[in-house]
Short mmCIF file of C-alpha atoms in Angstrom, two decimals:
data_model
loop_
_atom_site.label_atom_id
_atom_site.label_comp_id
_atom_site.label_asym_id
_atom_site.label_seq_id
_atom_site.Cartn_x
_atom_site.Cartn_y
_atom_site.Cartn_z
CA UNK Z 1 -1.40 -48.54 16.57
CA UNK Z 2 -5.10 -49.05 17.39
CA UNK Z 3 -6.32 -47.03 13.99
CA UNK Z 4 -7.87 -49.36 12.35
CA UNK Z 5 -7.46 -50.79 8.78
CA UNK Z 6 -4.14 -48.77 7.20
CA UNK Z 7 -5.01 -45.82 5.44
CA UNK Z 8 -2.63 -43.96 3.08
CA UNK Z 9 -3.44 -40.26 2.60
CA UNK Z 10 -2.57 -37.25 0.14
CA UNK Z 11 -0.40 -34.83 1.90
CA UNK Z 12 0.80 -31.31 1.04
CA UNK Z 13 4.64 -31.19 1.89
CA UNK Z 14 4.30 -27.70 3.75
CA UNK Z 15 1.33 -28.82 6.12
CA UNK Z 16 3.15 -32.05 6.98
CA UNK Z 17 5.95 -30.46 7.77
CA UNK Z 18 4.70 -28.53 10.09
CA UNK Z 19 2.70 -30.81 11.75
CA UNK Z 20 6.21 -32.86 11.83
CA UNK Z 21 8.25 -32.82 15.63
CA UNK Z 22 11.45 -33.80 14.51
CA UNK Z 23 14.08 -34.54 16.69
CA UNK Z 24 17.07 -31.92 16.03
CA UNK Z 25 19.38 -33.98 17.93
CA UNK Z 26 18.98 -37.20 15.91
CA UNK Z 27 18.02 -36.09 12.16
CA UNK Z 28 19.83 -32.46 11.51
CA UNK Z 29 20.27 -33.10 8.46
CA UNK Z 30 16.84 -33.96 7.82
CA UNK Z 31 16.37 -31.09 9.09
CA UNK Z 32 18.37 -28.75 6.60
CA UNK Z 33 16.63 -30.46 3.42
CA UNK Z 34 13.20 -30.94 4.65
CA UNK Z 35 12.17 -28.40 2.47
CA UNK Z 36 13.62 -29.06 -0.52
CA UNK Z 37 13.70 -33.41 -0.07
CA UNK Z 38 9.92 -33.74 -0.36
CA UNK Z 39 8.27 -33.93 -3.71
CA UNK Z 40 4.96 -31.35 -4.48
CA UNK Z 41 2.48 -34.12 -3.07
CA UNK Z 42 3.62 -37.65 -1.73
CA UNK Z 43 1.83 -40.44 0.37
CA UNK Z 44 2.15 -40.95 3.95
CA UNK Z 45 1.33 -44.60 5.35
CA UNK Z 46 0.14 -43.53 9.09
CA UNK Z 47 0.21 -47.29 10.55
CA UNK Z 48 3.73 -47.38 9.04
CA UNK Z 49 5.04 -44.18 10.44
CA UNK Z 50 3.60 -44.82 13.67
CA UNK Z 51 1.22 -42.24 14.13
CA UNK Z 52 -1.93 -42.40 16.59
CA UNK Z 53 -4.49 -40.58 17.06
CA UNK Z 54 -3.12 -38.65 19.11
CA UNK Z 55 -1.08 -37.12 15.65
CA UNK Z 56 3.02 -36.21 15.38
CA UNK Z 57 3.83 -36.26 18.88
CA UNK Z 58 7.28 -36.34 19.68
CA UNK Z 59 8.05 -34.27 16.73
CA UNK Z 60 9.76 -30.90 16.52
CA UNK Z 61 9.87 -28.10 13.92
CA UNK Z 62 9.41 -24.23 13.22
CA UNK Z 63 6.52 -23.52 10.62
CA UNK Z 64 7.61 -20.25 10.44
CA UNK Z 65 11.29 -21.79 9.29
CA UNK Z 66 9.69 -24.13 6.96
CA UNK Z 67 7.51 -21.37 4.91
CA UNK Z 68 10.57 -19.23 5.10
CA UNK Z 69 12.14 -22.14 3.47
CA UNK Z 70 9.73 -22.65 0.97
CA UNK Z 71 8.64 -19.02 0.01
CA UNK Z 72 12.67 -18.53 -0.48
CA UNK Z 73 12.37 -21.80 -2.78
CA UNK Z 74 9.63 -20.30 -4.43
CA UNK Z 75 11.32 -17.05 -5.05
CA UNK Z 76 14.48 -18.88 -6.55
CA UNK Z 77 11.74 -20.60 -9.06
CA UNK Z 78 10.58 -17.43 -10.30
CA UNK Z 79 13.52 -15.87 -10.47
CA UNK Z 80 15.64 -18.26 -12.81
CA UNK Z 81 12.35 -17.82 -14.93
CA UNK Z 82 12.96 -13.83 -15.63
CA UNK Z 83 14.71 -14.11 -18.39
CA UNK Z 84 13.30 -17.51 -20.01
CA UNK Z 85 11.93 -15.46 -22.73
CA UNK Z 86 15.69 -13.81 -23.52
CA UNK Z 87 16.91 -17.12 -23.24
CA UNK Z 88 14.51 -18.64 -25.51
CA UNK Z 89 15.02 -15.95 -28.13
CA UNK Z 90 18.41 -16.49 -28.42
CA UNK Z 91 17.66 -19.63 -28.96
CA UNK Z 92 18.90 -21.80 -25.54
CA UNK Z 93 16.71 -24.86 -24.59
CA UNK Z 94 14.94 -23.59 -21.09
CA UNK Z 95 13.35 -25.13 -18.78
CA UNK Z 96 9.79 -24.57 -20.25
CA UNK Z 97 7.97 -23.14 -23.37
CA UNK Z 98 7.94 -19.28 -22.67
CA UNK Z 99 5.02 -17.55 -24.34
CA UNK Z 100 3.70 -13.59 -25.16
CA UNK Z 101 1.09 -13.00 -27.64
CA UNK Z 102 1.29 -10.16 -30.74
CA UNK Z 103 -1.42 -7.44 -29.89
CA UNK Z 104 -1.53 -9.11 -26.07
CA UNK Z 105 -2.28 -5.41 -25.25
CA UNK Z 106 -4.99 -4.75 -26.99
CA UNK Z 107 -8.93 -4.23 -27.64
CA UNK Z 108 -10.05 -7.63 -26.50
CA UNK Z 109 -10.11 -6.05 -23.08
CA UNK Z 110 -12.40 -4.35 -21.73
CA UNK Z 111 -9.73 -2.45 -19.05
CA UNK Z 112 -8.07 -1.37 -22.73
CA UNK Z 113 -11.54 -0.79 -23.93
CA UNK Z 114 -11.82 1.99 -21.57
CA UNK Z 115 -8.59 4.52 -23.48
CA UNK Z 116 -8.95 2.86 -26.50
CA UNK Z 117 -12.55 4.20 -26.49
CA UNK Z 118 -11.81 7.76 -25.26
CA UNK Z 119 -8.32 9.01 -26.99
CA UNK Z 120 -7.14 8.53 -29.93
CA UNK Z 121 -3.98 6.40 -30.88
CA UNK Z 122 -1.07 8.54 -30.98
CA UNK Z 123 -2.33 10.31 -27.57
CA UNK Z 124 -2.34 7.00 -26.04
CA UNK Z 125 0.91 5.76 -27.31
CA UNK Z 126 3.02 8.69 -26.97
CA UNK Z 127 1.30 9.58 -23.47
CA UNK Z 128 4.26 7.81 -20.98
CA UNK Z 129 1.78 7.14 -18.41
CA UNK Z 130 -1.00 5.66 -20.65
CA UNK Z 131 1.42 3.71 -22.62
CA UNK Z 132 2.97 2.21 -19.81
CA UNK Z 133 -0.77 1.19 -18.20
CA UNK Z 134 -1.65 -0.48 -21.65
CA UNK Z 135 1.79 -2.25 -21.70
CA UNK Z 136 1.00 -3.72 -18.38
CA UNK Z 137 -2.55 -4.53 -18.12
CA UNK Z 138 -2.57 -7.82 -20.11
CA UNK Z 139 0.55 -9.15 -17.85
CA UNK Z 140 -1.16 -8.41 -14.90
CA UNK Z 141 -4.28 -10.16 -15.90
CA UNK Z 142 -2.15 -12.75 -17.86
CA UNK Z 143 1.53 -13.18 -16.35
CA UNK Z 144 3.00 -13.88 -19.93
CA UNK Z 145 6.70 -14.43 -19.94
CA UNK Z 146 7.54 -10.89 -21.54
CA UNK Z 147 6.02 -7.40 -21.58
CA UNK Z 148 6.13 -5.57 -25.24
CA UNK Z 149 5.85 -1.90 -25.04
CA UNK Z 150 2.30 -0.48 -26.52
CA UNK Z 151 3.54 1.71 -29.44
CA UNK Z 152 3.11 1.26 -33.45
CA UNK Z 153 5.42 -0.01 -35.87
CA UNK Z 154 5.01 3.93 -37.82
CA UNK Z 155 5.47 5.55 -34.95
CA UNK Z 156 9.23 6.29 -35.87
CA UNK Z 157 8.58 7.98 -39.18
CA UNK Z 158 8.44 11.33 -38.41
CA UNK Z 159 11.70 11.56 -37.90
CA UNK Z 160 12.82 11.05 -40.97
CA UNK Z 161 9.50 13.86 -42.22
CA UNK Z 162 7.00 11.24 -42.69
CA UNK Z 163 3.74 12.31 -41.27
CA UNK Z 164 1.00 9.80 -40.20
CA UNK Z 165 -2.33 9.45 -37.89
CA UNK Z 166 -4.15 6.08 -37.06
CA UNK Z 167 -8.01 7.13 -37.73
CA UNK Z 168 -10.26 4.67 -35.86
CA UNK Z 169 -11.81 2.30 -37.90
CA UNK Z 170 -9.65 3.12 -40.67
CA UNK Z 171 -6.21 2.28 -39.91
CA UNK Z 172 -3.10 4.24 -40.59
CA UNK Z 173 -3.02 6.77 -42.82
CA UNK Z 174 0.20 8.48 -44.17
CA UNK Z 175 0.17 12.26 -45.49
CA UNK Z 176 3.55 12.17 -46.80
CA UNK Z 177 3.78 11.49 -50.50
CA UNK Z 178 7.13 9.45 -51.81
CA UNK Z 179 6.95 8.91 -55.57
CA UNK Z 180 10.43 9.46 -56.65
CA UNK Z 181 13.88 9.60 -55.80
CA UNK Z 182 13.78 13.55 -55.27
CA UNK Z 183 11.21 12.74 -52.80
CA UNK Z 184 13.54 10.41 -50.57
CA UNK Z 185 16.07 12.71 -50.75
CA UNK Z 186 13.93 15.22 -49.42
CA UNK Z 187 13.73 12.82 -46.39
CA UNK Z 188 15.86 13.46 -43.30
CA UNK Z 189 19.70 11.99 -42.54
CA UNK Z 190 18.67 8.59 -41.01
CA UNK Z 191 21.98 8.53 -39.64
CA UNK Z 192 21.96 11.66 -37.97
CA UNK Z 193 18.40 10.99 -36.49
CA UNK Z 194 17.84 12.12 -32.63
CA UNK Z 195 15.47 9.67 -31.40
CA UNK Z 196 15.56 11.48 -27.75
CA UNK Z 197 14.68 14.33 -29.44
CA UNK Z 198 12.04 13.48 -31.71
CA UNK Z 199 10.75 10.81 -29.88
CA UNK Z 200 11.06 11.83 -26.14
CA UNK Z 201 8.19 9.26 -25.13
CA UNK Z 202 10.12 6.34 -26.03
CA UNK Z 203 12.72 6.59 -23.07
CA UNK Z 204 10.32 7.26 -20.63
CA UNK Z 205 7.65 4.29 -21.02
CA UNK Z 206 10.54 1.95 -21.78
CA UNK Z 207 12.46 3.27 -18.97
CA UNK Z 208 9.76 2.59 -16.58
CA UNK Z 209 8.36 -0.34 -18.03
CA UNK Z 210 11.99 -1.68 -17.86
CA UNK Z 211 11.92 -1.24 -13.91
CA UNK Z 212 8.18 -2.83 -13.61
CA UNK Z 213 9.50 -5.93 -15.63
CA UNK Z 214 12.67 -6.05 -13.00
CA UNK Z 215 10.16 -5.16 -10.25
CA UNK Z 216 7.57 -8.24 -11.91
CA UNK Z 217 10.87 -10.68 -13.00
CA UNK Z 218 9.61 -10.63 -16.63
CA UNK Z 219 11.00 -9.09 -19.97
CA UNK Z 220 10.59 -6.63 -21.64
CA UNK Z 221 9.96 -6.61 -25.47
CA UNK Z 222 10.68 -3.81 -28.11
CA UNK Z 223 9.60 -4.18 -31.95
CA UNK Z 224 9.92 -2.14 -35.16
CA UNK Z 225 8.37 -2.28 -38.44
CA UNK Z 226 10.79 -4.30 -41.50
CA UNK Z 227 11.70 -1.60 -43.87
CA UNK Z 228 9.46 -2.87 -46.95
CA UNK Z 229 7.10 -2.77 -44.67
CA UNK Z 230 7.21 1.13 -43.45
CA UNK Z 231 8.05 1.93 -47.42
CA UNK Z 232 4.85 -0.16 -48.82
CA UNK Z 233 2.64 1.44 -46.16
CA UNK Z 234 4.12 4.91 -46.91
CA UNK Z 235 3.94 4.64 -50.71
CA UNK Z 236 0.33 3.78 -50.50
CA UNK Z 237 -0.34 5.86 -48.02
CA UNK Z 238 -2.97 3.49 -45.87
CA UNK Z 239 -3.59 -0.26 -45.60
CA UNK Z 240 -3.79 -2.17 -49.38
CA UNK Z 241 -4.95 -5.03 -50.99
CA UNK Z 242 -3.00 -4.74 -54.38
CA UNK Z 243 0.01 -2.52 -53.11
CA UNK Z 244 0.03 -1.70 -57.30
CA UNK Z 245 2.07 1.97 -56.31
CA UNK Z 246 4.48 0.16 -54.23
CA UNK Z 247 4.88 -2.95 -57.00
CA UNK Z 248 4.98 -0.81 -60.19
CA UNK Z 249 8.47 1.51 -58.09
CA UNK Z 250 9.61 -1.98 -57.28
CA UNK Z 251 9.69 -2.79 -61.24
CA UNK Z 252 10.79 0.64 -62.12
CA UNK Z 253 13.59 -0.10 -60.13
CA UNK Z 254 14.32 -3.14 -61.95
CA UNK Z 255 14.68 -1.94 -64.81
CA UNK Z 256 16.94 1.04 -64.04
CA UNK Z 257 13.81 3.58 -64.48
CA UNK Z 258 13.92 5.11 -60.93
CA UNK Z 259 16.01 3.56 -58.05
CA UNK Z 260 13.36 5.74 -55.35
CA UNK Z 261 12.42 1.85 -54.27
CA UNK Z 262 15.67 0.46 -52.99
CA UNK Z 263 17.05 4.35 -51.89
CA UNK Z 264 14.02 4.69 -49.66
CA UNK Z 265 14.42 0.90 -48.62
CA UNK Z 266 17.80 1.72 -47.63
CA UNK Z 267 16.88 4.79 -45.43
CA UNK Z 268 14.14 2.90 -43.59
CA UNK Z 269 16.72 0.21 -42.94
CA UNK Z 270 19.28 2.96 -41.22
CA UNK Z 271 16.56 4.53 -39.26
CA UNK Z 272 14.85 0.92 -38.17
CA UNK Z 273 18.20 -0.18 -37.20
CA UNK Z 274 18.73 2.85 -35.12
CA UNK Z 275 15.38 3.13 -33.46
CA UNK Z 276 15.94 -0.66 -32.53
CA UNK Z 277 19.04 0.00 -30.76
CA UNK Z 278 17.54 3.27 -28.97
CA UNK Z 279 14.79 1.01 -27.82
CA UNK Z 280 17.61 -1.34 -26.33
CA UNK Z 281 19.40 1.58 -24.84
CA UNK Z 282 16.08 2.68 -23.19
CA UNK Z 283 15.72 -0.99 -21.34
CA UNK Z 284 14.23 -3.13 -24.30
CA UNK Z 285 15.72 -6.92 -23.97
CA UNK Z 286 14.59 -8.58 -27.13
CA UNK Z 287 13.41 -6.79 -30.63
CA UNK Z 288 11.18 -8.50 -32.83
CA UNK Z 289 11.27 -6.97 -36.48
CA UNK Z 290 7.63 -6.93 -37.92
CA UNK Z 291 7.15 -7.58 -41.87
CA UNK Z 292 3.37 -6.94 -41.64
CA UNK Z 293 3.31 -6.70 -45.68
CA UNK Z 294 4.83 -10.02 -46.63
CA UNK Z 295 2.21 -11.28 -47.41
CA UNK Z 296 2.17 -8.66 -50.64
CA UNK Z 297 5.61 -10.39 -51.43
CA UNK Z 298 6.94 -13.33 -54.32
CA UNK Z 299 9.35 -15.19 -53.36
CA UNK Z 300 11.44 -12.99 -56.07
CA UNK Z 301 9.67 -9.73 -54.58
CA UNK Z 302 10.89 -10.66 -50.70
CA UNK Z 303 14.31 -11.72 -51.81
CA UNK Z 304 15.21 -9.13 -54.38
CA UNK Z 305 13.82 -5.95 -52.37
CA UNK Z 306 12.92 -6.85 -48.61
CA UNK Z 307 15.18 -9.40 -47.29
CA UNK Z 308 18.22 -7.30 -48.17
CA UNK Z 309 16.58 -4.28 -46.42
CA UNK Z 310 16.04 -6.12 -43.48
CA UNK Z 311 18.69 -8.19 -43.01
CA UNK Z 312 20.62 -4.13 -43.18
CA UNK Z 313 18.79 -3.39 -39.92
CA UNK Z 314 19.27 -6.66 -37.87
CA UNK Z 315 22.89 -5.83 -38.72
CA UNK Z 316 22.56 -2.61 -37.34
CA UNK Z 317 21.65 -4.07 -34.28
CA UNK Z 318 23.52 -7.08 -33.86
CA UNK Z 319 26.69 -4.99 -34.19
CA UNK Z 320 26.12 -2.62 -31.98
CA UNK Z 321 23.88 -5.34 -29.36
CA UNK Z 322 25.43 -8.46 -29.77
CA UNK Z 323 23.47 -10.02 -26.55
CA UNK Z 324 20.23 -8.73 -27.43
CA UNK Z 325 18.24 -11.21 -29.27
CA UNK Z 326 16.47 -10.10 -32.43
CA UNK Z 327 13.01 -11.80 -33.66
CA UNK Z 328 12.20 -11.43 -37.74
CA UNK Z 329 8.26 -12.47 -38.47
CA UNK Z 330 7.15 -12.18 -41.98
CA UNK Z 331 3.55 -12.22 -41.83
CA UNK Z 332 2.31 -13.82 -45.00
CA UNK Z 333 6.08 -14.94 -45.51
CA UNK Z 334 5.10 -18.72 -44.77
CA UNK Z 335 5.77 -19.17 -48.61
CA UNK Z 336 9.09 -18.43 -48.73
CA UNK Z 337 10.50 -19.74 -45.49
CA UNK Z 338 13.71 -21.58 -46.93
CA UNK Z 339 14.20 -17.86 -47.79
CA UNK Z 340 14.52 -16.53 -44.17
CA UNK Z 341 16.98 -19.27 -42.84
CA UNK Z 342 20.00 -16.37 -43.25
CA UNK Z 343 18.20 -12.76 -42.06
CA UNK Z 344 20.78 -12.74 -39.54
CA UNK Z 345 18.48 -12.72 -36.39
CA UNK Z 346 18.45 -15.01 -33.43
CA UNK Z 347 14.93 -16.64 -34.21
CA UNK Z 348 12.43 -16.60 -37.05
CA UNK Z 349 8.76 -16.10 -35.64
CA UNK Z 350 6.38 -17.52 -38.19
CA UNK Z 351 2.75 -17.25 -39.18
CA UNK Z 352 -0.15 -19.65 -38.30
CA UNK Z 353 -0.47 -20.98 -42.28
CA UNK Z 354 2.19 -23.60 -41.86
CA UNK Z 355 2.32 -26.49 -40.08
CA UNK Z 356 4.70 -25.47 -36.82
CA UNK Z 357 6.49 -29.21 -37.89
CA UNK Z 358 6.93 -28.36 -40.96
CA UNK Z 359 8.36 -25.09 -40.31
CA UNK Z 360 10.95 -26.41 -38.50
CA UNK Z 361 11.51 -29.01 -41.14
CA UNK Z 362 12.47 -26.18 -43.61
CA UNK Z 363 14.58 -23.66 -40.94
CA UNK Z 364 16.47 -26.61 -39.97
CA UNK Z 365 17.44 -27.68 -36.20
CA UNK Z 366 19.76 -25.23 -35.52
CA UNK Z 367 17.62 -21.86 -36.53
CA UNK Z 368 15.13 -20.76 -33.41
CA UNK Z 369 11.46 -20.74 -33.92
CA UNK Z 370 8.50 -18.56 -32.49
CA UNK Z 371 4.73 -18.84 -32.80
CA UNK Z 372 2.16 -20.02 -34.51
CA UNK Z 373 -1.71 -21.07 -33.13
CA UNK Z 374 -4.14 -19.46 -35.53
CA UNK Z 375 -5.31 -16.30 -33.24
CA UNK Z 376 -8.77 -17.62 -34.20
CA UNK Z 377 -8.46 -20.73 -31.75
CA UNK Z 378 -9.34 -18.61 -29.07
CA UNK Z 379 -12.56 -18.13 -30.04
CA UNK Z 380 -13.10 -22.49 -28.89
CA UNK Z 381 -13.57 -24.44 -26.28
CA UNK Z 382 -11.05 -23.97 -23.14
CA UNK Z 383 -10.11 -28.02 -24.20
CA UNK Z 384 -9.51 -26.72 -28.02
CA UNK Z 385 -7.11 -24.06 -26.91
CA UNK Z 386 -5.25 -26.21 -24.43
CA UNK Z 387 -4.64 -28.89 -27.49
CA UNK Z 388 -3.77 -26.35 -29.71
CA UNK Z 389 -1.16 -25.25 -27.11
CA UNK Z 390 -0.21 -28.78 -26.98
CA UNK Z 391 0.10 -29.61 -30.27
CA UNK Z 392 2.09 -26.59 -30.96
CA UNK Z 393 4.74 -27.21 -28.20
CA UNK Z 394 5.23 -31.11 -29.12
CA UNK Z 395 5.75 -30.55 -33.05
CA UNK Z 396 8.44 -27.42 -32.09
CA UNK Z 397 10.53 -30.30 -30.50
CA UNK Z 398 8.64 -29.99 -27.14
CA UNK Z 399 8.83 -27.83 -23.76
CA UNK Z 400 11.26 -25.81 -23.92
CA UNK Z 401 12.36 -25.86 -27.21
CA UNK Z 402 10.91 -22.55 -28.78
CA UNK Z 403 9.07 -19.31 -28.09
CA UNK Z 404 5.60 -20.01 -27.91
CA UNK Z 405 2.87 -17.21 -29.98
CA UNK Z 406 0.33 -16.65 -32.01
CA UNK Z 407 0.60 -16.73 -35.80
CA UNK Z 408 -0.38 -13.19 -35.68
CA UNK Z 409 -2.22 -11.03 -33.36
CA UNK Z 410 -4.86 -11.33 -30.87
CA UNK Z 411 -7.99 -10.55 -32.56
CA UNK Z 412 -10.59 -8.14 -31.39
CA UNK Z 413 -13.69 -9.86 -29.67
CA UNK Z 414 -11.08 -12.45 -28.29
CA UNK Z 415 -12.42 -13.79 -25.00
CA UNK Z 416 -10.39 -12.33 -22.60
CA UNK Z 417 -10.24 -15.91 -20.31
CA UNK Z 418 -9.10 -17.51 -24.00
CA UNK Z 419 -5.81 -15.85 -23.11
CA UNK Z 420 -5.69 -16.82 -19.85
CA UNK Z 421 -6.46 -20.37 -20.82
CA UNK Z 422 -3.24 -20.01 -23.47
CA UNK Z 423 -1.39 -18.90 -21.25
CA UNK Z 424 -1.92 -20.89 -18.62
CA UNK Z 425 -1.54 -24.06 -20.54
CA UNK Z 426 1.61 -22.86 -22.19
CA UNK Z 427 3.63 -22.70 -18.70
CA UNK Z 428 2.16 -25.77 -17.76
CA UNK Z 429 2.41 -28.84 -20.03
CA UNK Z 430 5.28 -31.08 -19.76
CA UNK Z 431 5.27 -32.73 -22.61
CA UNK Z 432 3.25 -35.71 -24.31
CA UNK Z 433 5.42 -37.93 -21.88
CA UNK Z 434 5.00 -36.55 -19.08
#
């Protein structure tokens, strides 16, 4: 065709397309798949397809059709990925590994930074409108597969009496004193609880984050705190290291002394269960149960006071939300594993101290798994965080076969592109064959 040697050349689909003149009367069809027939990138052989220099002559199509075409293509794309997270959770092989990140809105950004830094917790997290802005910044900046409401795991406990503040730089701290079984009496009816009424924040951010998750095709994640959890945290009244006041009412209670341990258990386990399913009610689509305190836990100490507890509350939920998939992490819990295989919830999250094939080695193939990079891989290189990602997906069974996270939550001083790089990685790999 007078060009020369033959030349192949790299071609995006959408720009030869529309530099195509096709001729409706002999290739309709053609036509009508164009689109869709074309792989992301392909090669063109110009000497073979007869071009000159004179370029597609004799060729006929509408741009305008084609981008119409391919932004409704695109659309369809994103769109059977809104729920991949829901799907995931409930434990369905997808089409990719979905990801979100514990604490993903948090201090490690500077745009959080800026309330964190000015008003205190409780203002922030029962304000609807700042709530809602520190639920969303991180997807913004991030796109991660689910948005999970900014909030506390003690912020229900008021309405069963319990008072508590979050001082900064000291944690929680919890005002209400519960000793002995007069003292959880003294508590409020967790059955009777009305969380619209005691908690009138909680509808509104979840009600509007619920519509900016539709709006973004995302989902959007509620949590609560595991009953041992909320009772360990209340009984000692801030963060411990021993937990000795919780421990020594857990061993009253086995011997018969005082039964305040497993009757306060049981009222947290009510109320979680409750506040769970008001959090579905208000637009939540997944609930992911945190046992921040397993870690203070034997194998005895989980199975004899916690587990029971907990599994009470997934019930609660399950029965009442069948659909709704329900998360259980044990942070610290890594030890007793074989333990959590019958909590009752869709999908076990677990911490970064076991081996993610090794974890699913002792849930079994049939129980759904979530997490576990050590948060402190995102302090390394962008290539250490991508094989970490890697690595993670391939020994969960690869893409698509679990919920990716961290193995607890993103730290403060985390480079804020080290999520981005997570992130970006997660929705990307293929697999190792690929």
């Amino acid at each position: 065709v007078g060009m020369g040697p033959l030349k192949s050349y790299r071609v995006d689909p959408h720009s030869f397309i529309d530099n195509m003149k096709l001729s409706l009367a002999l290739f309709p069809a053609v036509l009508a798949v164009s689109a869709h027939a074309f792989a992301p990138a392909f090669v063109v052989n110009r000497a073979v397809a007869g071009v000159g220099a004179g370029g597609w002559n004799g060729l006929s199509m509408s741009a305008s059709a084609t981008e119409a075409e391919s932004s409704a293509a695109a659309a369809a794309t994103k769109s059977s990925e809104a729920d991949i997270l829901v799907r995931a959770a409930r434990g369905e092989v997808v089409e990719r590994t979905p990801v979100w990140l514990m604490r993903q809105a948090g201090r490690y950004m500077a745009e959080f930074r800026e309330y964190s830094n000015k008003y205190p917790f409780r203002q922030r997290s029962e304000t609807p409108s700042m709530a809602t802005e520190l639920s969303l910044q991180c997807h913004r900046a991030y796109g991660m597969d689910g948005i999970i409401m900014f909030s506390d795991i003690l912020t229900p406990l008021p309405t069963l009496g319990i008072e508590f503040d979050v001082i900064k730089g000291t944690g929680p701290v919890i005002s209400t004193e519960i000793r002995t079984e007069a003292d959880v009496a003294a508590l409020a009816d967790p059955a009777t609880v009305n969380f619209d009424e005691d908690l009138p924040f909680i509808r509104e951010i979840l009600g509007t984050l619920a519509k900016e998750a539709e709006q973004a095709e995302t989902s959007l994640i509620g949590f609560v705190g595991s009953p041992f959890t909320l009772a360990a945290y209340t009984i000692e009244g801030k963060s411990s290291k021993a937990c000795l006041p919780t421990k020594m009412l857990m061993m009253a209670d086995e011997t018969g002394e005082s039964k305040c341990m497993t009757q306060f258990l049981d009222k947290l386990a009510i109320m979680i269960g409750r506040y769970a399913c008001h959090q579905i009610d208000c637009g939540a689509q997944v609930i992911q149960v945190f046992e921040s305190w397993a870690h203070q836990l034997s194998p005895a100490g989980f199975e004899q006071f916690a587990k029971p507890a907990a599994q009470k509350a997934i019930r609660i939920i399950k029965e009442a939300h069948p659909d709704v998939p329900v998360i259980y992490f044990a942070n610290g819990g890594s030890a007793y594993l074989e333990l959590q295989r019958d909590m009752g919830c869709d999908m076990i999250a677990i911490d970064w101290s076991v081996d993610m094939a090794e974890a699913r080695k002792i849930l079994g193939p049939d129980i759904p798994i979530s997490g576990n990079i050590d948060p402190t891989i995102l302090f390394g290189t962008k290539e250490q965080i991508e094989q970490a990602v890697r690595d993670c997906i391939d020994k969960a069974g690869g893409p698509g076969k679990h919920l990716m996270n961290l193995g607890h939550g993103v730290m403060q001083g985390t480079p804020e592109e080290a999520v981005g790089w997570l992130v970006d990685e997660c929705k990307r790999y293929k697999g190792k064959d690929a």
